[in-house]
Short mmCIF file of C-alpha atoms in Angstrom, two decimals:
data_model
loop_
_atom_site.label_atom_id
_atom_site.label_comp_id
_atom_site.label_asym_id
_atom_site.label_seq_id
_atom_site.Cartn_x
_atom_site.Cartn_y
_atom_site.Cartn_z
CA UNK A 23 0.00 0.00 0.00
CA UNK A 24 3.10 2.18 0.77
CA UNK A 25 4.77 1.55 -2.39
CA UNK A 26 1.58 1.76 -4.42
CA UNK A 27 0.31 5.54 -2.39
CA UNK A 28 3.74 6.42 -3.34
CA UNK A 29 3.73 5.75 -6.76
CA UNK A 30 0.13 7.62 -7.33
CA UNK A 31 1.93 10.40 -5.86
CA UNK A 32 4.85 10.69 -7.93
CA UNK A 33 2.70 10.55 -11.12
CA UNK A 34 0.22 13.17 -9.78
CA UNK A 35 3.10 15.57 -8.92
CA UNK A 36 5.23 14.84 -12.40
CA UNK A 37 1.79 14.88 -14.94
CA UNK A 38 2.43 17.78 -17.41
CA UNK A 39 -1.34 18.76 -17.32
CA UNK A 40 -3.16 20.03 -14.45
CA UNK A 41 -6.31 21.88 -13.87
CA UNK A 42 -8.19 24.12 -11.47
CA UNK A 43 -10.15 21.53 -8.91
CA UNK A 44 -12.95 23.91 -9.46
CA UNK A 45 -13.08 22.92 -13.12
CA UNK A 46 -11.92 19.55 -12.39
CA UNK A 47 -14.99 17.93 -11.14
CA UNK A 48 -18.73 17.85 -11.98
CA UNK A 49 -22.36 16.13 -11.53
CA UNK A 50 -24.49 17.15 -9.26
CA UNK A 51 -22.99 16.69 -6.28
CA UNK A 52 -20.03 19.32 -7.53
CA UNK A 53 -22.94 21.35 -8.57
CA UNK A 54 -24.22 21.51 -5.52
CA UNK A 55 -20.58 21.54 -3.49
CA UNK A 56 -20.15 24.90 -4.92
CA UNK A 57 -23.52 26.63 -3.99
CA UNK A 58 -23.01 25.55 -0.46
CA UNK A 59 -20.10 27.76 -0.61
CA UNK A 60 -22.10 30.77 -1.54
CA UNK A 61 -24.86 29.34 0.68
CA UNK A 62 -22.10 29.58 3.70
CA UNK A 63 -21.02 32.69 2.55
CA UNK A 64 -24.82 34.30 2.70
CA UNK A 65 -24.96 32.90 6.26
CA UNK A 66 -22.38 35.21 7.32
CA UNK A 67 -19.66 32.76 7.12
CA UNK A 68 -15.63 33.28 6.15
CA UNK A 69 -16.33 29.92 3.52
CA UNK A 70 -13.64 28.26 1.64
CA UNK A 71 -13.93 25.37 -0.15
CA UNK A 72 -12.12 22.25 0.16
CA UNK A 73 -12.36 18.83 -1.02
CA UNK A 74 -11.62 15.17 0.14
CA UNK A 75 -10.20 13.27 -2.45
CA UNK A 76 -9.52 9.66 -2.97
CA UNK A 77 -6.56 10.67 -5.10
CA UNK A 78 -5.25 13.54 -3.66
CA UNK A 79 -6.12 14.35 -0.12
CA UNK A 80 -7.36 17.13 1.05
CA UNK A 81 -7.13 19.76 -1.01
CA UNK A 82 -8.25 24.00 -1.31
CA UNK A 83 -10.40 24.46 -4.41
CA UNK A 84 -7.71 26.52 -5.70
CA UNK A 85 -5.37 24.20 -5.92
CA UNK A 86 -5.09 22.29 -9.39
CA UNK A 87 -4.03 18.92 -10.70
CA UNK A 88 -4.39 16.11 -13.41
CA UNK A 89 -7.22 14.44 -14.64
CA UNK A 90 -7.59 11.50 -12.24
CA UNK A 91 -9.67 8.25 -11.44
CA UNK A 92 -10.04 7.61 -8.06
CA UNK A 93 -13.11 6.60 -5.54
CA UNK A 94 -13.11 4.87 -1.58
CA UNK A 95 -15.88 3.02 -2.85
CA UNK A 96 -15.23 -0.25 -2.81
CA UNK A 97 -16.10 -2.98 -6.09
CA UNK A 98 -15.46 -0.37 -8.15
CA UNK A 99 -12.88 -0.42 -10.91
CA UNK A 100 -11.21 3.18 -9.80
CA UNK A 101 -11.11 1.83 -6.05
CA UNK A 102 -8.17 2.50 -4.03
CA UNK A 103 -8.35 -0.17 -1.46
CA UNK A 104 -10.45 -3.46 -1.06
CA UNK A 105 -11.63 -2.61 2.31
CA UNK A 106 -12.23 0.13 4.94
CA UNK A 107 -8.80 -0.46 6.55
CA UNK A 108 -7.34 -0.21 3.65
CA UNK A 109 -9.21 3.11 2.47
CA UNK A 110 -7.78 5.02 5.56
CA UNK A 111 -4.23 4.17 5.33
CA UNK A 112 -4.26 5.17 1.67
CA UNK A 113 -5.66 8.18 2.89
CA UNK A 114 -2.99 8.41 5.73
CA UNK A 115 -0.49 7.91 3.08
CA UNK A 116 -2.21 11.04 0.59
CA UNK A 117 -2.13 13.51 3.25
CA UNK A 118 1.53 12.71 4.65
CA UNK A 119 2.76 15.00 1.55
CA UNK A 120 -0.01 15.77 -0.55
CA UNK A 121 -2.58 16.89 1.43
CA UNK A 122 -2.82 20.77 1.87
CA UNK A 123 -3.83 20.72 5.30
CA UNK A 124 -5.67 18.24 8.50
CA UNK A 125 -8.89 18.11 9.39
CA UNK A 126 -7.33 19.11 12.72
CA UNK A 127 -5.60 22.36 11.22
CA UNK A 128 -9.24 23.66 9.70
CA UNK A 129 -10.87 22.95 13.03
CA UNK A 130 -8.08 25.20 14.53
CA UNK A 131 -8.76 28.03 11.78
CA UNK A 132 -12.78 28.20 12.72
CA UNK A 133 -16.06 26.25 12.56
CA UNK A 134 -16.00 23.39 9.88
CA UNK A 135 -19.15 21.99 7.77
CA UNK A 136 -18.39 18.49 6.49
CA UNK A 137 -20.17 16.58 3.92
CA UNK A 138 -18.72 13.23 3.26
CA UNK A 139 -20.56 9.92 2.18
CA UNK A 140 -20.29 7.16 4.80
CA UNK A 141 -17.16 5.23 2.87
CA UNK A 142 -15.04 8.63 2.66
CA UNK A 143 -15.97 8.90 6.39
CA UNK A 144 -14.82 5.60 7.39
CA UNK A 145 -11.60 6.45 5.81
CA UNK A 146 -10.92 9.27 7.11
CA UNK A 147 -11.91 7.93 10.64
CA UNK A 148 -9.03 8.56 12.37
CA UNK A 149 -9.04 12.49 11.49
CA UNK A 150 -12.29 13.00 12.27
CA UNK A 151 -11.80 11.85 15.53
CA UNK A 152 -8.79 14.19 15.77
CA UNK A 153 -10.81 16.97 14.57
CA UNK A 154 -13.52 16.52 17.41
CA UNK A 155 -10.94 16.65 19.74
CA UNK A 156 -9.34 19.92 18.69
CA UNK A 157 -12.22 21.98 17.02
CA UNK A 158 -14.62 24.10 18.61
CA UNK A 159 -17.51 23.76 16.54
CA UNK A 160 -17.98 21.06 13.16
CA UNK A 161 -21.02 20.25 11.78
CA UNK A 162 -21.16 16.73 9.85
CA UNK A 163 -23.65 15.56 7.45
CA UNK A 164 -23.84 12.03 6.52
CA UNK A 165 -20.75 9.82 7.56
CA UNK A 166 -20.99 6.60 9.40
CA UNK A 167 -21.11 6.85 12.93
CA UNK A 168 -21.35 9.56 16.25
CA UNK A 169 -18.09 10.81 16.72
CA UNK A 170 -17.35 13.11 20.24
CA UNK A 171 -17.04 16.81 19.37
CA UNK A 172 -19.07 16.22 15.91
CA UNK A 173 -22.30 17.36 15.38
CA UNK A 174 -23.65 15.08 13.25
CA UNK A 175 -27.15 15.03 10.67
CA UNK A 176 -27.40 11.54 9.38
CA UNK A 177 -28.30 11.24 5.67
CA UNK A 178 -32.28 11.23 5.50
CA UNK A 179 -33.60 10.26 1.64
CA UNK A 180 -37.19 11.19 3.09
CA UNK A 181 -35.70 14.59 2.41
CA UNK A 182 -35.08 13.59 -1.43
CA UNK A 183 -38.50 15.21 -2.77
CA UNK A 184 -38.42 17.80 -0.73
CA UNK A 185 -34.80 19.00 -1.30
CA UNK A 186 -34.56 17.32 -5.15
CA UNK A 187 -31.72 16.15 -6.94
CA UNK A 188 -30.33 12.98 -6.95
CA UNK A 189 -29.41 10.58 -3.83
CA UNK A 190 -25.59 11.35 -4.62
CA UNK A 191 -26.35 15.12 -3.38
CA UNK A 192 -28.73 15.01 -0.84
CA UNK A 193 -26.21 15.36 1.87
CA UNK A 194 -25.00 18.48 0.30
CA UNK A 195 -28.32 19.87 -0.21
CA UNK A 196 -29.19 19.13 3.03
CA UNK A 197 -26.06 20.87 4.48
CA UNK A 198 -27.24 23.92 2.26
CA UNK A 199 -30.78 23.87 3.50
CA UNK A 200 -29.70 24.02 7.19
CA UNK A 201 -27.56 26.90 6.63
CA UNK A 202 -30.81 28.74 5.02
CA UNK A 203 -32.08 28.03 9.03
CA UNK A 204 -29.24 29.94 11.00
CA UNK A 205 -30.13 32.44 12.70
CA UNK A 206 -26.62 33.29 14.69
CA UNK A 207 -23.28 33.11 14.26
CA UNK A 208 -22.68 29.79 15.17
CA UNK A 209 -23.24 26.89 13.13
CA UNK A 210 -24.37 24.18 15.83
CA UNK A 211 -26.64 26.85 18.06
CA UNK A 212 -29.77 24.97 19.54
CA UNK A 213 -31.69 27.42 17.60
CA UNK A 214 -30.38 26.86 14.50
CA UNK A 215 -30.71 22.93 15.15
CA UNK A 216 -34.23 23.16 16.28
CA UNK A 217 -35.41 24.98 13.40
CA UNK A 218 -34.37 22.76 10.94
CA UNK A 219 -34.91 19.41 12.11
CA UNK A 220 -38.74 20.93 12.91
CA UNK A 221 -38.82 21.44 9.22
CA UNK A 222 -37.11 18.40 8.23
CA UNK A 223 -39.81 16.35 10.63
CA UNK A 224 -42.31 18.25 8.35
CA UNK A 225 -41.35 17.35 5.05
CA UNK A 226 -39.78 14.05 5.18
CA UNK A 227 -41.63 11.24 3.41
CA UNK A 228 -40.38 7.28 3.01
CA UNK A 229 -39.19 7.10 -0.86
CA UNK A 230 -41.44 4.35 -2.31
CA UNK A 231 -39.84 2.83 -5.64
CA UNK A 232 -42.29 1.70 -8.04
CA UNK A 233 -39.46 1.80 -11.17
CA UNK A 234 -40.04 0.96 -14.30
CA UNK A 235 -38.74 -1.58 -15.99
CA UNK A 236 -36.75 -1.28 -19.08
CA UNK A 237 -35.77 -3.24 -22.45
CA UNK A 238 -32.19 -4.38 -23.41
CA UNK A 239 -32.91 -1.32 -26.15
CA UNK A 240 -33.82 1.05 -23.65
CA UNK A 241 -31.10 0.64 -21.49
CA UNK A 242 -28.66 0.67 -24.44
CA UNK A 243 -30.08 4.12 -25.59
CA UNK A 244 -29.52 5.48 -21.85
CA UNK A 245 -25.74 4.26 -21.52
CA UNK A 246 -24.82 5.58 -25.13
CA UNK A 247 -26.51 8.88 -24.20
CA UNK A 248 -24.90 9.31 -20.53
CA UNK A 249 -21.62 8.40 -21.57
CA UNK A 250 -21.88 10.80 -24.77
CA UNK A 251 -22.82 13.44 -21.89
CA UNK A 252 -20.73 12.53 -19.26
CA UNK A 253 -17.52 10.72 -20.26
CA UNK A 254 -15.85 9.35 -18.12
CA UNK A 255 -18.63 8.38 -15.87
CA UNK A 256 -18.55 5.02 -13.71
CA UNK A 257 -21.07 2.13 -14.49
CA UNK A 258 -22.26 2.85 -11.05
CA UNK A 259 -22.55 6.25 -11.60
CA UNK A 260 -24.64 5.44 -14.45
CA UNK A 261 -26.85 2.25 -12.51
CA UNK A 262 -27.38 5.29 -10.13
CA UNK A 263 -28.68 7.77 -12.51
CA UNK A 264 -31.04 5.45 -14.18
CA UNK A 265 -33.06 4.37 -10.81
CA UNK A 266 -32.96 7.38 -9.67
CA UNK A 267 -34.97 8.62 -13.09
CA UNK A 268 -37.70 5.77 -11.71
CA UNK A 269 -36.58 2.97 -13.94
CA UNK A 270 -35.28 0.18 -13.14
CA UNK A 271 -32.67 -2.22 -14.51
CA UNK A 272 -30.85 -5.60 -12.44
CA UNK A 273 -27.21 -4.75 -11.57
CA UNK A 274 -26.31 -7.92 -13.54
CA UNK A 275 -27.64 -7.40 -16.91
CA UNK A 276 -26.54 -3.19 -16.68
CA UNK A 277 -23.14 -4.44 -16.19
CA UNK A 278 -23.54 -6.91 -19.05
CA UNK A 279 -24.96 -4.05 -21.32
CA UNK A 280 -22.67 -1.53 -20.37
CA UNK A 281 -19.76 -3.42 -20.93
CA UNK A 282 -20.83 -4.08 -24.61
CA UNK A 283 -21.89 -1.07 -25.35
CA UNK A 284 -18.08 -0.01 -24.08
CA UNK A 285 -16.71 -2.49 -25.99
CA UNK A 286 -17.60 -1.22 -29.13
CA UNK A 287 -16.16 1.64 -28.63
#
């Protein structure tokens, strides 16, 4: 793992191509990433983006590098580790060098507002408990578990409908829609807090999926249009986009199609 972080690291820092992260990314959960910053900045915050990245740690949105491939998600074919133990010392390994900064050193500079999915969470475990040791005030949404000195919102889909977008966002919209509730400077107050999960208790409602089903044709046409819009984009990705339209599709036979349709290509 040592070897292999190290070698990802030396071709990251020697590619001849780099970009702005802020032009780097996109899909709706970059969408979204970027109008919480002006959300945070409405609230009366000092915001600054920053992201978590499977590839290259944590990083300002100013910063740029190469074009990458590179996910914690695990059965993936960009996956940086087979497990969760694995996830977090390839992390370990990304930020001894390449990461810009700790979770620990942004806690020191002022309140922090995570968003991570529960698999970057778990990988980044051992910061995150550093961080709610050292920081005065972080507010988490999503993750995987309670961590001390964390505030924490757990991922809620019966927010989905009310907030919109897809499931890959809804942590991110949900982080924006709290900020719309603040009414001080702080972003953990009990009366920020009770405001919003008062209105979250009001609008959540169970997702109920009544997809519909699709032909081998049908699919097809979907892949060969996402990919024409989107390249680049994961079979997963893609799996996830079409269910969350309301169809439906087994994992088994999208992963056949898909990888014809690739094929041809």
């Amino acid at each position: 793992m040592k070897e292999r972080s190290a070698l990802w690291k030396e071709r990251v820092e020697s590619a001849s191509v780099t970009h702005p992260l802020a032009d780097l990314y996109c899909g709706d959960h970059w969408t979204q990433s970027r109008r919480l910053e002006a959300a945070a900045s409405k609230a009366g915050f000092d915001a600054r983006l920053w992201v978590a990245s499977a590839g290259l740690g944590l990083q300002p949105v100013s910063e740029s590098a190469p074009a990458y491939a590179a996910t914690f998600s695990t059965r993936h074919a960009d996956s940086v580790a087979t497990s969760t133990d694995g996830s977090a010392k390839w992390w370990g390994h990304l930020q001894d060098g390449t990461g810009r900064a700790t979770l620990q050193e942004l806690g020191n500079s002022g309140p922090v507002l995570l968003v991570l999915s529960e698999v970057y969470a778990r990988a980044m475990t051992a910061e995150l408990h550093a961080l709610g040791e050292t920081a005065s005030e972080t507010l988490l949404f999503g993750g995987g578990e309670e961590i001390p000195g964390i505030h924490r919102v757990a991922a809620d889909a019966g927010l989905r409908r009310a907030l919109g977008g897809t499931l890959t966002s809804l942590n991110v919209r949900m982080a924006a829609s709290w900020l719309q509730h603040c009414e001080d400077d702080r972003l953990t107050s009990k009366t920020t807090s009770d405001s919003w999960h008062e209105w979250a208790a009001s609008v959540s409602k169970p997702e109920q999926h009544n997809r519909k089903p699709m032909t081998d044709d049908e699919v097809i046409s979907f892949i060969r249009q996402q990919t024409a819009d989107q390249p680049g984009i994961s079979r997963t990705r893609l799996l996830r986009l079409l269910r969350d339209s309301g169809r439906a599709c087994e994992q088994g036979r999208f992963a056949n199609l898909y990888i014809r349709i690739m094929g041809e290509r």
